[in-house]
PDB file of C-alpha atoms and ligand atoms in Angstrom:
ATOM      1  CA  MET A   1     -28.183  -2.743 -16.649  1.00  0.00           C
ATOM      2  CA  GLY A   2     -26.676   0.770 -16.953  1.00  0.00           C
ATOM      3  CA  ASN A   3     -27.409   2.614 -20.195  1.00  0.00           C
ATOM      4  CA  TYR A   4     -27.385  -0.482 -22.361  1.00  0.00           C
ATOM      5  CA  ARG A   5     -30.429  -1.277 -24.487  1.00  0.00           C
ATOM      6  CA  MET A   6     -32.328  -4.558 -24.353  1.00  0.00           C
ATOM      7  CA  THR A   7     -31.879  -6.545 -27.564  1.00  0.00           C
ATOM      8  CA  ASN A   8     -35.637  -6.459 -28.213  1.00  0.00           C
ATOM      9  CA  ASP A   9     -35.482  -2.653 -28.360  1.00  0.00           C
ATOM     10  CA  VAL A  10     -32.889  -2.676 -31.113  1.00  0.00           C
ATOM     11  CA  GLU A  11     -34.154  -2.007 -34.618  1.00  0.00           C
ATOM     12  CA  TRP A  12     -31.805  -4.343 -36.480  1.00  0.00           C
ATOM     13  CA  SER A  13     -33.257  -3.403 -39.861  1.00  0.00           C
ATOM     14  CA  ARG A  14     -31.813   0.089 -39.354  1.00  0.00           C
ATOM     15  CA  LEU A  15     -28.746  -0.722 -37.309  1.00  0.00           C
ATOM     16  CA  LEU A  16     -27.206  -3.424 -39.531  1.00  0.00           C
ATOM     17  CA  PRO A  17     -27.417  -1.270 -42.692  1.00  0.00           C
ATOM     18  CA  GLU A  18     -25.795   1.512 -40.652  1.00  0.00           C
ATOM     19  CA  CYS A  19     -22.931  -0.910 -39.858  1.00  0.00           C
ATOM     20  CA  LYS A  20     -22.578  -1.594 -43.586  1.00  0.00           C
ATOM     21  CA  CYS A  21     -22.401   2.139 -44.384  1.00  0.00           C
ATOM     22  CA  ARG A  22     -19.715   2.665 -41.781  1.00  0.00           C
ATOM     23  CA  VAL A  23     -17.714  -0.314 -43.063  1.00  0.00           C
ATOM     24  CA  ARG A  24     -17.786   1.179 -46.583  1.00  0.00           C
ATOM     25  CA  THR A  25     -16.695   4.592 -45.276  1.00  0.00           C
ATOM     26  CA  LYS A  26     -13.892   3.158 -43.131  1.00  0.00           C
ATOM     27  CA  ILE A  27     -12.396   0.901 -45.796  1.00  0.00           C
ATOM     28  CA  ALA A  28     -12.617   3.490 -48.617  1.00  0.00           C
ATOM     29  CA  PRO A  29      -9.234   5.171 -47.878  1.00  0.00           C
ATOM     30  CA  LEU A  30      -7.555   1.758 -47.446  1.00  0.00           C
ATOM     31  CA  LEU A  31      -8.740   0.611 -50.877  1.00  0.00           C
ATOM     32  CA  LYS A  32      -6.657   3.397 -52.390  1.00  0.00           C
ATOM     33  CA  MET A  33      -3.502   2.149 -50.646  1.00  0.00           C
ATOM     34  CA  LEU A  34      -3.616  -1.506 -51.637  1.00  0.00           C
ATOM     35  CA  ASN A  35      -0.674  -1.142 -54.032  1.00  0.00           C
ATOM     36  CA  GLN A  36       1.579  -0.064 -51.142  1.00  0.00           C
ATOM     37  CA  PRO A  37       3.407  -2.597 -48.898  1.00  0.00           C
ATOM     38  CA  GLN A  38       1.000  -3.917 -46.250  1.00  0.00           C
ATOM     39  CA  PRO A  39       1.992  -4.366 -42.563  1.00  0.00           C
ATOM     40  CA  ASP A  40       2.322  -7.866 -41.075  1.00  0.00           C
ATOM     41  CA  LEU A  41      -0.577  -7.970 -38.568  1.00  0.00           C
ATOM     42  CA  GLY A  42      -0.385 -11.648 -37.619  1.00  0.00           C
ATOM     43  CA  VAL A  43      -3.236 -14.134 -37.903  1.00  0.00           C
ATOM     44  CA  GLY A  44      -6.932 -13.597 -37.056  1.00  0.00           C
ATOM     45  CA  ALA A  45      -9.144 -15.829 -34.896  1.00  0.00           C
ATOM     46  CA  GLY A  46     -10.334 -17.704 -38.005  1.00  0.00           C
ATOM     47  CA  GLY A  47      -6.731 -18.647 -38.858  1.00  0.00           C
ATOM     48  CA  ASP A  48      -6.085 -16.367 -41.880  1.00  0.00           C
ATOM     49  CA  PRO A  49      -3.479 -13.546 -42.056  1.00  0.00           C
ATOM     50  CA  LEU A  50      -4.985 -10.260 -40.874  1.00  0.00           C
ATOM     51  CA  LYS A  51      -5.274  -7.331 -43.220  1.00  0.00           C
ATOM     52  CA  ASN A  52      -5.841  -3.632 -42.449  1.00  0.00           C
ATOM     53  CA  VAL A  53      -9.182  -3.702 -44.253  1.00  0.00           C
ATOM     54  CA  ASP A  54     -10.457  -6.649 -42.184  1.00  0.00           C
ATOM     55  CA  LEU A  55      -9.611  -4.826 -38.947  1.00  0.00           C
ATOM     56  CA  ALA A  56     -11.042  -1.493 -40.128  1.00  0.00           C
ATOM     57  CA  ALA A  57     -14.301  -3.196 -41.146  1.00  0.00           C
ATOM     58  CA  GLU A  58     -14.565  -5.006 -37.815  1.00  0.00           C
ATOM     59  CA  ALA A  59     -13.880  -1.773 -35.891  1.00  0.00           C
ATOM     60  CA  ALA A  60     -16.622  -0.018 -37.903  1.00  0.00           C
ATOM     61  CA  ILE A  61     -19.212  -2.649 -36.926  1.00  0.00           C
ATOM     62  CA  ILE A  62     -18.244  -2.465 -33.238  1.00  0.00           C
ATOM     63  CA  GLU A  63     -18.352   1.363 -33.279  1.00  0.00           C
ATOM     64  CA  VAL A  64     -21.919   1.455 -34.604  1.00  0.00           C
ATOM     65  CA  LEU A  65     -23.162  -1.110 -32.069  1.00  0.00           C
ATOM     66  CA  LYS A  66     -21.499   0.806 -29.232  1.00  0.00           C
ATOM     67  CA  MET A  67     -22.831   4.139 -30.505  1.00  0.00           C
ATOM     68  CA  HIS A  68     -26.333   2.659 -30.194  1.00  0.00           C
ATOM     69  CA  SER A  69     -25.585   1.337 -26.667  1.00  0.00           C
ATOM     70  CA  VAL A  70     -25.991  -2.304 -27.678  1.00  0.00           C
ATOM     71  CA  SER A  71     -24.445  -4.801 -25.296  1.00  0.00           C
ATOM     72  CA  PHE A  72     -23.278  -7.884 -27.220  1.00  0.00           C
ATOM     73  CA  THR A  73     -20.851 -10.756 -27.576  1.00  0.00           C
ATOM     74  CA  LEU A  74     -18.912 -10.383 -30.800  1.00  0.00           C
ATOM     75  CA  ILE A  75     -18.045 -13.608 -32.646  1.00  0.00           C
ATOM     76  CA  SER A  76     -15.726 -12.453 -35.389  1.00  0.00           C
ATOM     77  CA  GLU A  77     -13.392 -14.040 -37.875  1.00  0.00           C
ATOM     78  CA  GLU A  78     -10.805 -11.412 -36.958  1.00  0.00           C
ATOM     79  CA  SER A  79     -10.677 -10.815 -33.193  1.00  0.00           C
ATOM     80  CA  GLY A  80     -12.554 -13.950 -32.072  1.00  0.00           C
ATOM     81  CA  VAL A  81     -15.051 -13.844 -29.202  1.00  0.00           C
ATOM     82  CA  ARG A  82     -15.286 -10.611 -27.166  1.00  0.00           C
ATOM     83  CA  GLU A  83     -17.876  -9.179 -24.823  1.00  0.00           C
ATOM     84  CA  TYR A  84     -19.104  -5.585 -24.935  1.00  0.00           C
ATOM     85  CA  GLY A  85     -21.295  -4.099 -22.188  1.00  0.00           C
ATOM     86  CA  LYS A  86     -23.120  -5.622 -19.228  1.00  0.00           C
ATOM     87  CA  ASN A  87     -25.655  -7.885 -20.948  1.00  0.00           C
ATOM     88  CA  ALA A  88     -23.273  -9.430 -23.450  1.00  0.00           C
ATOM     89  CA  SER A  89     -24.726 -12.937 -23.069  1.00  0.00           C
ATOM     90  CA  GLU A  90     -28.150 -11.804 -24.322  1.00  0.00           C
ATOM     91  CA  CYS A  91     -27.056 -10.867 -27.821  1.00  0.00           C
ATOM     92  CA  TYR A  92     -24.501 -12.494 -30.134  1.00  0.00           C
ATOM     93  CA  VAL A  93     -23.224 -10.656 -33.189  1.00  0.00           C
ATOM     94  CA  THR A  94     -21.472 -13.067 -35.537  1.00  0.00           C
ATOM     95  CA  CYS A  95     -19.575 -11.389 -38.320  1.00  0.00           C
ATOM     96  CA  ASP A  96     -17.140 -11.741 -41.121  1.00  0.00           C
ATOM     97  CA  PRO A  97     -16.176  -8.066 -41.513  1.00  0.00           C
ATOM     98  CA  ILE A  98     -14.847  -8.726 -45.038  1.00  0.00           C
ATOM     99  CA  ASP A  99     -15.785 -11.908 -46.860  1.00  0.00           C
ATOM    100  CA  GLY A 100     -13.673 -12.174 -49.990  1.00  0.00           C
ATOM    101  CA  THR A 101     -10.571 -10.359 -48.734  1.00  0.00           C
ATOM    102  CA  THR A 102      -8.449 -11.875 -51.512  1.00  0.00           C
ATOM    103  CA  ASN A 103     -10.833 -10.457 -54.133  1.00  0.00           C
ATOM    104  CA  LEU A 104     -10.693  -7.042 -52.460  1.00  0.00           C
ATOM    105  CA  VAL A 105      -6.885  -7.034 -52.263  1.00  0.00           C
ATOM    106  CA  ARG A 106      -6.542  -8.153 -55.904  1.00  0.00           C
ATOM    107  CA  GLY A 107      -9.074  -5.612 -57.174  1.00  0.00           C
ATOM    108  CA  LEU A 108     -11.776  -8.171 -57.994  1.00  0.00           C
ATOM    109  CA  PRO A 109     -15.099  -6.369 -57.419  1.00  0.00           C
ATOM    110  CA  PHE A 110     -16.791  -9.071 -55.348  1.00  0.00           C
ATOM    111  CA  TYR A 111     -16.494  -8.865 -51.580  1.00  0.00           C
ATOM    112  CA  ALA A 112     -18.951  -8.447 -48.750  1.00  0.00           C
ATOM    113  CA  THR A 113     -19.578  -7.815 -45.113  1.00  0.00           C
ATOM    114  CA  SER A 114     -21.677 -10.345 -43.220  1.00  0.00           C
ATOM    115  CA  ILE A 115     -23.388  -9.753 -39.843  1.00  0.00           C
ATOM    116  CA  ALA A 116     -25.768 -12.114 -38.032  1.00  0.00           C
ATOM    117  CA  VAL A 117     -27.597 -11.495 -34.739  1.00  0.00           C
ATOM    118  CA  SER A 118     -28.768 -14.274 -32.423  1.00  0.00           C
ATOM    119  CA  ALA A 119     -29.944 -14.773 -28.855  1.00  0.00           C
ATOM    120  CA  GLU A 120     -27.533 -17.712 -28.410  1.00  0.00           C
ATOM    121  CA  PRO A 121     -24.321 -18.641 -30.203  1.00  0.00           C
ATOM    122  CA  ARG A 122     -26.144 -21.155 -32.447  1.00  0.00           C
ATOM    123  CA  LEU A 123     -26.918 -20.955 -36.145  1.00  0.00           C
ATOM    124  CA  ASP A 124     -30.571 -21.934 -35.686  1.00  0.00           C
ATOM    125  CA  ARG A 125     -31.040 -19.001 -33.276  1.00  0.00           C
ATOM    126  CA  VAL A 126     -30.035 -16.301 -35.791  1.00  0.00           C
ATOM    127  CA  HIS A 127     -32.926 -13.822 -36.038  1.00  0.00           C
ATOM    128  CA  ALA A 128     -31.444 -10.989 -38.109  1.00  0.00           C
ATOM    129  CA  GLY A 129     -28.836 -11.076 -40.852  1.00  0.00           C
ATOM    130  CA  LEU A 130     -27.226  -8.716 -43.328  1.00  0.00           C
ATOM    131  CA  VAL A 131     -24.871  -9.480 -46.197  1.00  0.00           C
ATOM    132  CA  ALA A 132     -23.752  -6.491 -48.238  1.00  0.00           C
ATOM    133  CA  ASP A 133     -21.895  -6.426 -51.522  1.00  0.00           C
ATOM    134  CA  LEU A 134     -19.525  -3.615 -50.583  1.00  0.00           C
ATOM    135  CA  PHE A 135     -18.305  -2.832 -54.091  1.00  0.00           C
ATOM    136  CA  HIS A 136     -21.734  -2.451 -55.708  1.00  0.00           C
ATOM    137  CA  ASP A 137     -23.454  -1.313 -52.485  1.00  0.00           C
ATOM    138  CA  ILE A 138     -26.189  -3.929 -52.606  1.00  0.00           C
ATOM    139  CA  THR A 139     -27.716  -5.004 -49.301  1.00  0.00           C
ATOM    140  CA  TYR A 140     -29.370  -8.309 -48.474  1.00  0.00           C
ATOM    141  CA  PHE A 141     -31.272  -8.318 -45.183  1.00  0.00           C
ATOM    142  CA  ALA A 142     -33.564 -10.763 -43.393  1.00  0.00           C
ATOM    143  CA  GLU A 143     -35.364 -10.931 -40.094  1.00  0.00           C
ATOM    144  CA  LYS A 144     -36.885 -14.138 -38.794  1.00  0.00           C
ATOM    145  CA  GLY A 145     -40.515 -14.418 -39.882  1.00  0.00           C
ATOM    146  CA  LYS A 146     -40.354 -11.229 -41.970  1.00  0.00           C
ATOM    147  CA  GLY A 147     -38.897 -12.502 -45.258  1.00  0.00           C
ATOM    148  CA  ALA A 148     -35.650 -11.567 -46.988  1.00  0.00           C
ATOM    149  CA  HIS A 149     -34.983  -8.501 -49.099  1.00  0.00           C
ATOM    150  CA  ARG A 150     -32.372  -7.094 -51.455  1.00  0.00           C
ATOM    151  CA  ASP A 151     -32.310  -3.298 -51.234  1.00  0.00           C
ATOM    152  CA  GLY A 152     -35.895  -3.447 -49.989  1.00  0.00           C
ATOM    153  CA  HIS A 153     -37.179  -5.843 -52.690  1.00  0.00           C
ATOM    154  CA  LYS A 154     -38.461  -9.264 -51.648  1.00  0.00           C
ATOM    155  CA  LEU A 155     -36.157 -12.128 -52.622  1.00  0.00           C
ATOM    156  CA  ILE A 156     -37.519 -14.876 -54.822  1.00  0.00           C
ATOM    157  CA  PRO A 157     -35.296 -17.905 -55.468  1.00  0.00           C
ATOM    158  CA  SER A 158     -35.219 -19.634 -58.855  1.00  0.00           C
ATOM    159  CA  CYS A 159     -37.813 -22.314 -59.590  1.00  0.00           C
ATOM    160  CA  ASN A 160     -35.570 -24.093 -62.112  1.00  0.00           C
ATOM    161  CA  VAL A 161     -35.355 -27.825 -61.404  1.00  0.00           C
ATOM    162  CA  SER A 162     -33.198 -28.872 -64.354  1.00  0.00           C
ATOM    163  CA  LEU A 163     -29.564 -29.567 -63.488  1.00  0.00           C
ATOM    164  CA  GLU A 164     -28.648 -29.213 -67.147  1.00  0.00           C
ATOM    165  CA  GLU A 165     -29.982 -25.619 -67.172  1.00  0.00           C
ATOM    166  CA  ALA A 166     -28.791 -24.752 -63.687  1.00  0.00           C
ATOM    167  CA  VAL A 167     -26.069 -22.293 -62.701  1.00  0.00           C
ATOM    168  CA  ILE A 168     -24.402 -23.834 -59.663  1.00  0.00           C
ATOM    169  CA  GLY A 169     -21.690 -22.365 -57.485  1.00  0.00           C
ATOM    170  CA  VAL A 170     -19.108 -24.879 -56.262  1.00  0.00           C
ATOM    171  CA  ASP A 171     -16.247 -23.979 -53.936  1.00  0.00           C
ATOM    172  CA  LEU A 172     -13.289 -26.285 -54.622  1.00  0.00           C
ATOM    173  CA  ASN A 173     -10.802 -23.899 -53.078  1.00  0.00           C
ATOM    174  CA  SER A 174      -8.915 -26.357 -50.860  1.00  0.00           C
ATOM    175  CA  TYR A 175      -5.548 -28.041 -50.432  1.00  0.00           C
ATOM    176  CA  LYS A 176      -7.544 -31.263 -50.061  1.00  0.00           C
ATOM    177  CA  VAL A 177      -9.058 -30.997 -53.538  1.00  0.00           C
ATOM    178  CA  GLU A 178      -8.172 -34.625 -54.333  1.00  0.00           C
ATOM    179  CA  THR A 179     -10.667 -35.762 -51.678  1.00  0.00           C
ATOM    180  CA  ILE A 180     -13.274 -33.037 -52.325  1.00  0.00           C
ATOM    181  CA  ALA A 181     -13.433 -33.054 -56.147  1.00  0.00           C
ATOM    182  CA  PRO A 182     -14.306 -36.787 -56.521  1.00  0.00           C
ATOM    183  CA  ARG A 183     -17.289 -36.294 -54.185  1.00  0.00           C
ATOM    184  CA  LEU A 184     -18.631 -33.650 -56.580  1.00  0.00           C
ATOM    185  CA  SER A 185     -17.656 -35.140 -59.940  1.00  0.00           C
ATOM    186  CA  ARG A 186     -21.122 -36.619 -60.694  1.00  0.00           C
ATOM    187  CA  LEU A 187     -22.779 -33.261 -59.975  1.00  0.00           C
ATOM    188  CA  ILE A 188     -20.230 -31.308 -62.011  1.00  0.00           C
ATOM    189  CA  GLY A 189     -20.637 -33.814 -64.854  1.00  0.00           C
ATOM    190  CA  ARG A 190     -24.388 -33.098 -64.998  1.00  0.00           C
ATOM    191  CA  THR A 191     -24.150 -29.289 -64.824  1.00  0.00           C
ATOM    192  CA  LYS A 192     -22.985 -27.074 -67.686  1.00  0.00           C
ATOM    193  CA  HIS A 193     -22.659 -23.852 -65.716  1.00  0.00           C
ATOM    194  CA  ILE A 194     -20.362 -24.157 -62.696  1.00  0.00           C
ATOM    195  CA  ARG A 195     -19.195 -20.939 -60.985  1.00  0.00           C
ATOM    196  CA  HIS A 196     -17.160 -19.690 -58.029  1.00  0.00           C
ATOM    197  CA  PHE A 197     -16.731 -15.984 -57.355  1.00  0.00           C
ATOM    198  CA  GLY A 198     -14.734 -15.974 -54.094  1.00  0.00           C
ATOM    199  CA  ALA A 199     -17.037 -14.568 -51.406  1.00  0.00           C
ATOM    200  CA  ASN A 200     -19.277 -17.334 -50.127  1.00  0.00           C
ATOM    201  CA  ALA A 201     -21.649 -15.138 -48.066  1.00  0.00           C
ATOM    202  CA  LEU A 202     -22.569 -13.278 -51.243  1.00  0.00           C
ATOM    203  CA  GLU A 203     -22.727 -16.438 -53.325  1.00  0.00           C
ATOM    204  CA  LEU A 204     -25.294 -17.835 -50.884  1.00  0.00           C
ATOM    205  CA  CYS A 205     -27.356 -14.658 -51.352  1.00  0.00           C
ATOM    206  CA  PHE A 206     -27.227 -15.313 -55.105  1.00  0.00           C
ATOM    207  CA  VAL A 207     -29.158 -18.532 -54.417  1.00  0.00           C
ATOM    208  CA  ALA A 208     -31.665 -16.573 -52.315  1.00  0.00           C
ATOM    209  CA  ASP A 209     -32.320 -13.958 -55.021  1.00  0.00           C
ATOM    210  CA  GLY A 210     -32.532 -16.303 -58.027  1.00  0.00           C
ATOM    211  CA  THR A 211     -29.197 -15.317 -59.605  1.00  0.00           C
ATOM    212  CA  THR A 212     -27.972 -18.906 -59.255  1.00  0.00           C
ATOM    213  CA  ASP A 213     -29.745 -22.192 -58.549  1.00  0.00           C
ATOM    214  CA  ALA A 214     -27.436 -23.639 -55.895  1.00  0.00           C
ATOM    215  CA  PHE A 215     -24.177 -23.219 -54.030  1.00  0.00           C
ATOM    216  CA  VAL A 216     -22.191 -26.186 -52.766  1.00  0.00           C
ATOM    217  CA  ASP A 217     -19.338 -26.064 -50.263  1.00  0.00           C
ATOM    218  CA  VAL A 218     -18.420 -29.480 -48.856  1.00  0.00           C
ATOM    219  CA  ARG A 219     -14.779 -28.672 -48.081  1.00  0.00           C
ATOM    220  CA  GLY A 220     -15.398 -28.590 -44.328  1.00  0.00           C
ATOM    221  CA  LYS A 221     -13.422 -25.372 -44.395  1.00  0.00           C
ATOM    222  CA  LEU A 222     -15.903 -22.502 -44.372  1.00  0.00           C
ATOM    223  CA  ARG A 223     -16.331 -20.773 -41.018  1.00  0.00           C
ATOM    224  CA  THR A 224     -19.742 -20.182 -39.481  1.00  0.00           C
ATOM    225  CA  THR A 225     -18.813 -16.484 -39.322  1.00  0.00           C
ATOM    226  CA  ASP A 226     -18.971 -16.405 -43.151  1.00  0.00           C
ATOM    227  CA  MET A 227     -22.388 -18.020 -43.576  1.00  0.00           C
ATOM    228  CA  ALA A 228     -24.512 -17.268 -40.471  1.00  0.00           C
ATOM    229  CA  ALA A 229     -26.251 -14.193 -41.942  1.00  0.00           C
ATOM    230  CA  ALA A 230     -26.714 -15.791 -45.376  1.00  0.00           C
ATOM    231  CA  TRP A 231     -28.250 -18.866 -43.696  1.00  0.00           C
ATOM    232  CA  LEU A 232     -31.152 -16.725 -42.431  1.00  0.00           C
ATOM    233  CA  ILE A 233     -31.444 -14.787 -45.702  1.00  0.00           C
ATOM    234  CA  LEU A 234     -31.737 -18.081 -47.614  1.00  0.00           C
ATOM    235  CA  HIS A 235     -34.328 -19.561 -45.271  1.00  0.00           C
ATOM    236  CA  GLU A 236     -36.415 -16.413 -45.182  1.00  0.00           C
ATOM    237  CA  ALA A 237     -36.327 -16.268 -48.999  1.00  0.00           C
ATOM    238  CA  GLY A 238     -37.733 -19.813 -49.106  1.00  0.00           C
ATOM    239  CA  ALA A 239     -34.560 -21.505 -50.382  1.00  0.00           C
ATOM    240  CA  VAL A 240     -33.093 -24.646 -48.782  1.00  0.00           C
ATOM    241  CA  MET A 241     -29.781 -25.191 -47.007  1.00  0.00           C
ATOM    242  CA  THR A 242     -28.675 -28.446 -45.374  1.00  0.00           C
ATOM    243  CA  GLY A 243     -25.578 -30.497 -44.766  1.00  0.00           C
ATOM    244  CA  PRO A 244     -24.428 -32.709 -47.682  1.00  0.00           C
ATOM    245  CA  GLY A 245     -26.438 -35.635 -46.266  1.00  0.00           C
ATOM    246  CA  GLY A 246     -29.633 -33.539 -46.024  1.00  0.00           C
ATOM    247  CA  GLU A 247     -29.187 -32.886 -42.296  1.00  0.00           C
ATOM    248  CA  MET A 248     -30.110 -29.615 -40.562  1.00  0.00           C
ATOM    249  CA  LEU A 249     -27.209 -27.266 -39.882  1.00  0.00           C
ATOM    250  CA  ASN A 250     -27.455 -26.873 -36.108  1.00  0.00           C
ATOM    251  CA  VAL A 251     -23.907 -25.715 -35.536  1.00  0.00           C
ATOM    252  CA  ARG A 252     -22.332 -23.562 -32.875  1.00  0.00           C
ATOM    253  CA  LEU A 253     -21.374 -20.025 -33.866  1.00  0.00           C
ATOM    254  CA  ASP A 254     -17.654 -19.793 -33.275  1.00  0.00           C
ATOM    255  CA  PRO A 255     -14.757 -18.502 -35.411  1.00  0.00           C
ATOM    256  CA  ARG A 256     -13.176 -21.988 -35.334  1.00  0.00           C
ATOM    257  CA  GLN A 257     -16.356 -23.904 -36.196  1.00  0.00           C
ATOM    258  CA  ARG A 258     -16.372 -25.119 -39.809  1.00  0.00           C
ATOM    259  CA  VAL A 259     -19.353 -26.230 -41.836  1.00  0.00           C
ATOM    260  CA  GLU A 260     -20.210 -28.176 -45.027  1.00  0.00           C
ATOM    261  CA  PHE A 261     -23.435 -27.420 -46.870  1.00  0.00           C
ATOM    262  CA  VAL A 262     -25.572 -27.500 -49.970  1.00  0.00           C
ATOM    263  CA  ALA A 263     -27.818 -24.483 -50.562  1.00  0.00           C
ATOM    264  CA  SER A 264     -30.463 -24.730 -53.277  1.00  0.00           C
ATOM    265  CA  ALA A 265     -33.185 -22.533 -54.677  1.00  0.00           C
ATOM    266  CA  ASN A 266     -35.930 -25.141 -54.220  1.00  0.00           C
ATOM    267  CA  ARG A 267     -36.519 -28.606 -52.733  1.00  0.00           C
ATOM    268  CA  GLN A 268     -36.647 -30.471 -56.049  1.00  0.00           C
ATOM    269  CA  ILE A 269     -33.250 -29.348 -57.286  1.00  0.00           C
ATOM    270  CA  HIS A 270     -31.877 -29.767 -53.758  1.00  0.00           C
ATOM    271  CA  ARG A 271     -32.853 -33.453 -53.741  1.00  0.00           C
ATOM    272  CA  LYS A 272     -31.229 -33.958 -57.149  1.00  0.00           C
ATOM    273  CA  ILE A 273     -28.003 -32.295 -56.049  1.00  0.00           C
ATOM    274  CA  LEU A 274     -27.815 -34.275 -52.788  1.00  0.00           C
ATOM    275  CA  SER A 275     -28.329 -37.538 -54.663  1.00  0.00           C
ATOM    276  CA  LEU A 276     -25.256 -36.786 -56.806  1.00  0.00           C
ATOM    277  CA  ILE A 277     -22.882 -35.855 -53.972  1.00  0.00           C
ATOM    278  CA  THR A 278     -20.837 -38.702 -52.592  1.00  0.00           C
ATOM    279  CA  PRO A 279     -20.739 -38.594 -48.783  1.00  0.00           C
ATOM    280  CA  GLY A 280     -17.428 -37.682 -47.153  1.00  0.00           C
ATOM    281  CA  LYS A 281     -15.870 -39.824 -44.384  1.00  0.00           C
ATOM    282  CA  ASP A 282     -17.706 -37.809 -41.697  1.00  0.00           C
ATOM    283  CA  THR A 283     -21.053 -37.713 -43.506  1.00  0.00           C
ATOM    284  CA  ALA A 284     -21.133 -41.367 -44.709  1.00  0.00           C
TER     285      ALA A 284
HETATM  286  C1  LIG B   1     -13.294 -16.711 -48.041  1.00  0.00           C
HETATM  287  C2  LIG B   1     -14.300 -16.653 -49.185  1.00  0.00           C
HETATM  288  C3  LIG B   1     -13.926 -17.686 -50.228  1.00  0.00           C
HETATM  289  C4  LIG B   1     -13.845 -19.102 -49.641  1.00  0.00           C
HETATM  290  C5  LIG B   1     -12.884 -19.122 -48.462  1.00  0.00           C
HETATM  291  C6  LIG B   1     -13.300 -18.096 -47.418  1.00  0.00           C
HETATM  292  P1  LIG B   1     -12.597 -14.725 -46.427  1.00  0.00           P
HETATM  293  O1  LIG B   1     -13.657 -15.796 -47.040  1.00  0.00           O
HETATM  294  O2  LIG B   1     -15.631 -16.845 -48.731  1.00  0.00           O
HETATM  295  O3  LIG B   1     -14.863 -17.673 -51.285  1.00  0.00           O
HETATM  296  O4  LIG B   1     -13.376 -19.981 -50.629  1.00  0.00           O
HETATM  297  O5  LIG B   1     -12.879 -20.424 -47.866  1.00  0.00           O
HETATM  298  O6  LIG B   1     -12.348 -18.133 -46.363  1.00  0.00           O
HETATM  299  O7  LIG B   1     -11.413 -15.517 -45.923  1.00  0.00           O
HETATM  300  O8  LIG B   1     -12.244 -13.799 -47.522  1.00  0.00           O
HETATM  301  O9  LIG B   1     -13.370 -14.096 -45.331  1.00  0.00           O
HETATM  302 CA1  LIG B   2     -12.995 -12.549 -43.778  1.00  0.00          CA
END
């Protein structure tokens, strides 16, 4: 096993925040150059055009894990699936180095890094997760069985059960909006305060910390790399996240795997939201 550490020996609550710090340091000089012409870097494993910042953030995460002699399989939106070290099949690190790249590039102060750790490449096996708001330097972190925290403070989701009062995030960002929007029209019609900020990992953490009451993404477009860490943060905070039909989200962690979900602050509002969403062809 060479000099590599066993996954159980890794203190993820220290190592993942260290990854976040390095990501912030590495992207800082690039943020100052965004008004200059950007190189054409092709397309990442998740299917979107690659940007310098995405690659720098991914490299920062890998560097920290290597520095700490962690052997792992990386599942990343940018470079896909890659093995590092001799025991790579014992630890899976699923990341979206920058969630909200469009916001970052356009100067909108809402983008994140998302890193999830699991013993198998499956969502329900994620045991540590970090989502960090890189602009405001706010860190959400959870470990299985140990609760979820924002900068060290325990997360408490909202207990609001009124749809009329609720603030609900809805991602309608899709070329197929004519099939997605009708499925959500009853929900949108009942809710005064609909939002979408453009970095879904962070918007899921908003449900976990009580900022919003729910977040709905039934486009079938979001990658598991974007939501794996937030999935654990939500569950550990005591919030609820299922498929649009109420089913558990037992998906494979893979840059090509897409997922539809409803995340809610509590079970009562979750039931109300699900009852207003019309099933899609696949979920009927
Ligand atoms: C994007 C953001 C956005 C969502 C897109 C995602 P990216 O992540 O989460 O809010 O609407 O579907 O792709 O591409 O910036 O990592
Ligand atoms: Ca991304």
